[in-house]
Tab-separated table of C-alpha atoms in Angstrom:
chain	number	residue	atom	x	y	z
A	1	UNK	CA	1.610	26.211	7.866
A	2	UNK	CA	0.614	25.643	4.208
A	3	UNK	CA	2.583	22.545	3.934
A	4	UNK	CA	1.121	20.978	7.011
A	5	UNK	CA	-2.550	21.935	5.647
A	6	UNK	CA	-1.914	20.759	1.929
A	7	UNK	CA	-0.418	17.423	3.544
A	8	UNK	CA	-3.889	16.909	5.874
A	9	UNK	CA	-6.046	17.828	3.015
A	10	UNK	CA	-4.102	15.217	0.649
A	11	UNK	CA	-4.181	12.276	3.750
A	12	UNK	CA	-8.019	13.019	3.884
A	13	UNK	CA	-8.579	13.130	0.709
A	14	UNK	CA	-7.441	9.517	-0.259
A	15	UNK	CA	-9.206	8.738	3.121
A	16	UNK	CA	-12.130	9.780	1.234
A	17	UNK	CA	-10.945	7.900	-2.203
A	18	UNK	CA	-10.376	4.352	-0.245
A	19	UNK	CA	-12.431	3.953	2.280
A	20	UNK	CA	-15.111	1.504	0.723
A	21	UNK	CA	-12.613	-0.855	-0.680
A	22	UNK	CA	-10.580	-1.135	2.427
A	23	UNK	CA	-11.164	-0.697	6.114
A	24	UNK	CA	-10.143	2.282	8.073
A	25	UNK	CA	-8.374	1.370	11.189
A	26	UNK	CA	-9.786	4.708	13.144
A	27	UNK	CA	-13.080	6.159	12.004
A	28	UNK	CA	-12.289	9.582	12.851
A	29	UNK	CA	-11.143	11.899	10.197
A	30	UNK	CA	-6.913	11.821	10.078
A	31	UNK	CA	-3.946	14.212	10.437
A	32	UNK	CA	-1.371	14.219	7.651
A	33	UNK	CA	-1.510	9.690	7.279
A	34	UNK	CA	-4.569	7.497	7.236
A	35	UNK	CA	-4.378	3.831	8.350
A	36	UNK	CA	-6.152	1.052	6.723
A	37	UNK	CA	-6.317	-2.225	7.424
A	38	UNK	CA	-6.249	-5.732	5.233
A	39	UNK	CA	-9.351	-7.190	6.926
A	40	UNK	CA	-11.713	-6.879	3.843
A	41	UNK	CA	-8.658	-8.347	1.920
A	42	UNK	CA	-8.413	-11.472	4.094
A	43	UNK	CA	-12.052	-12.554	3.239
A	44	UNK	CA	-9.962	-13.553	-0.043
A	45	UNK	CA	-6.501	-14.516	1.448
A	46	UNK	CA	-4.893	-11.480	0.663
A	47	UNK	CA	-2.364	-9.840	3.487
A	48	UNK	CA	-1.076	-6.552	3.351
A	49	UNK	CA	2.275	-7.268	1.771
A	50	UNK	CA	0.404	-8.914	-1.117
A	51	UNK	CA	-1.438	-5.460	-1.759
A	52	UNK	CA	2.527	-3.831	-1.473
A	53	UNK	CA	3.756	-6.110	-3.191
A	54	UNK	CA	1.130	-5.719	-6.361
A	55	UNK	CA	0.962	-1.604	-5.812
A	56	UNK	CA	5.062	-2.296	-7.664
A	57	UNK	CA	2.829	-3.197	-10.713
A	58	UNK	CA	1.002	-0.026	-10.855
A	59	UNK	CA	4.578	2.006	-10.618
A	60	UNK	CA	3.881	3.057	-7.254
A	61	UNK	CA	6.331	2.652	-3.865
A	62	UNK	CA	4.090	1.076	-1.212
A	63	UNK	CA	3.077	2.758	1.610
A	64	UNK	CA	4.535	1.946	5.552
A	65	UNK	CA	2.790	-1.434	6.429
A	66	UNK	CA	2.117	-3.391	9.542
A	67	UNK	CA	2.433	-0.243	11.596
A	68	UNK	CA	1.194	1.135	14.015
A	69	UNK	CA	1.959	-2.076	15.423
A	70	UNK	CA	-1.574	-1.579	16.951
A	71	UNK	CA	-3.524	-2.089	14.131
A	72	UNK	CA	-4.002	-5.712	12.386
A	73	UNK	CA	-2.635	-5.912	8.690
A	74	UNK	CA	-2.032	-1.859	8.652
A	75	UNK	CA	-1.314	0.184	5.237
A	76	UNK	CA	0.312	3.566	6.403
A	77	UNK	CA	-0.749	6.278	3.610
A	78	UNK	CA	1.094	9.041	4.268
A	79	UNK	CA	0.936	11.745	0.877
A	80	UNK	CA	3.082	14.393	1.225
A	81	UNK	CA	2.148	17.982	1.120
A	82	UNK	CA	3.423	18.446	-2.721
A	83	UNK	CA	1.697	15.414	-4.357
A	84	UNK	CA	-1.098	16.886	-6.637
A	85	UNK	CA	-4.467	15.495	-7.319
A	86	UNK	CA	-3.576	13.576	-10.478
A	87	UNK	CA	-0.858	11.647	-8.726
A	88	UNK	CA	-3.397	11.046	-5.945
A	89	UNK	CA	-6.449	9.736	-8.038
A	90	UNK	CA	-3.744	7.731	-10.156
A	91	UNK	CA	-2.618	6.319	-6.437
A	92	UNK	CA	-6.332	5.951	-5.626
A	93	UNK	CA	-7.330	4.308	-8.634
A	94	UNK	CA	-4.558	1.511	-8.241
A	95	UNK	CA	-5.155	0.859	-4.550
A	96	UNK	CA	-8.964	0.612	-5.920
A	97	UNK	CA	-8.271	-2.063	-8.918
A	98	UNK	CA	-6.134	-3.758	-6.575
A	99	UNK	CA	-9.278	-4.603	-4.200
A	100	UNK	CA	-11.236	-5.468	-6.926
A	101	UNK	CA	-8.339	-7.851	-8.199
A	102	UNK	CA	-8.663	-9.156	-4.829
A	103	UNK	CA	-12.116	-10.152	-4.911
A	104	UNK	CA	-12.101	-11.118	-8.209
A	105	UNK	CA	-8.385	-12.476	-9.222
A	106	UNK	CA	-6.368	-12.871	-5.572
A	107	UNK	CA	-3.820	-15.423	-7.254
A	108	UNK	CA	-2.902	-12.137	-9.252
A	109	UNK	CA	-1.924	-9.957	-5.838
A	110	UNK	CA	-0.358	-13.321	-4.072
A	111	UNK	CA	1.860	-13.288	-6.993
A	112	UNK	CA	3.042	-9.899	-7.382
A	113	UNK	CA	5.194	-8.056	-8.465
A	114	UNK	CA	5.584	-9.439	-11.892
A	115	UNK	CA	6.990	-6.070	-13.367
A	116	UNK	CA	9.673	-5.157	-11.686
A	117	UNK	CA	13.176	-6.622	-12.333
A	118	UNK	CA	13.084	-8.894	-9.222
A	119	UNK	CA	9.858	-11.175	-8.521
A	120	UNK	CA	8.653	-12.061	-4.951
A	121	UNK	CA	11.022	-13.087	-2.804
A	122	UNK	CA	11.015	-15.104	0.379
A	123	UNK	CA	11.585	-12.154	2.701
A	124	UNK	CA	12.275	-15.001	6.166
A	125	UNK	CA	15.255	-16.127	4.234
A	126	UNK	CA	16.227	-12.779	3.075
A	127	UNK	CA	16.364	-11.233	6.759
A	128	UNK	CA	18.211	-14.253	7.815
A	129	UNK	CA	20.590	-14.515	5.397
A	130	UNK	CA	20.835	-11.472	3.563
A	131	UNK	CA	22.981	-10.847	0.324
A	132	UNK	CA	24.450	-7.964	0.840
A	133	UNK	CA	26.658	-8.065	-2.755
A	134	UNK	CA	25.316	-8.730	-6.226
A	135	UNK	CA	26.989	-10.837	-8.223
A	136	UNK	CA	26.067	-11.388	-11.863
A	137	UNK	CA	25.283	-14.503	-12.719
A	138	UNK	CA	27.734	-16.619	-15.317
């Protein structure tokens, strides 16, 4: 019972943290996820994957996107019951500078990651022809 009430207090609470720089798919408070959506991002050409893609950069796993399937361009933020505040203000604050860097520098987030060991890569050809072995290279 005081997992399940830690984990709705912690969904809420970044619901709280994020919901002027992105748009909330449901405007009712949420359960243990909240769902945003990219539409404030696309004003700038910025999709959902872009703001995954850059959250790498701020040493954080992205959340579930595009689902629900329901919901346009959705960002799935579901904090578990034993994150603590700092880890969700540092989550907060990146999800934050990433909007701004939206707005004010989208070539950045199209371009991301740049700090992990792999860049962006061309995830149609990757589902079609996956390589399933690494190999270095000579």
């Amino acid at each position: 019972e005081e997992a399940s009430r830690m984990a709705l207090l912690n969904a809420n609470y970044l619901r709280k943290k994020l919901e002027g720089a992105y748009q909330l798919a449901y405007p009712e408070p949420c359960m243990h996820e909240c769902v945003f959506t990219d539409r404030l991002q696309q004003r700038h050409g910025i999709a959902t994957l872009d703001i995954a893609k850059r959250l790498l950069d701020y040493g954080f796993h992205p959340p579930t996107i595009y689902f629900p399937l329901v919901v346009s361009g959705a960002l799935m933020i579901e904090p578990t019951e034993t994150e603590n505040r700092e880890t969700l203000d540092a989550f907060a604050d990146a999800m934050n500078s990433i909007a701004r860097e939206a707005k004010e520098h989208p070539d950045l987030v199209k371009g991301a990651p740049y700090t992990t060991p792999v860049g962006r890569l061309d995830e149609a050809r990757a589902a079609r022809k996956p390589v399933l072995r690494w190999e270095p290279k000579s």
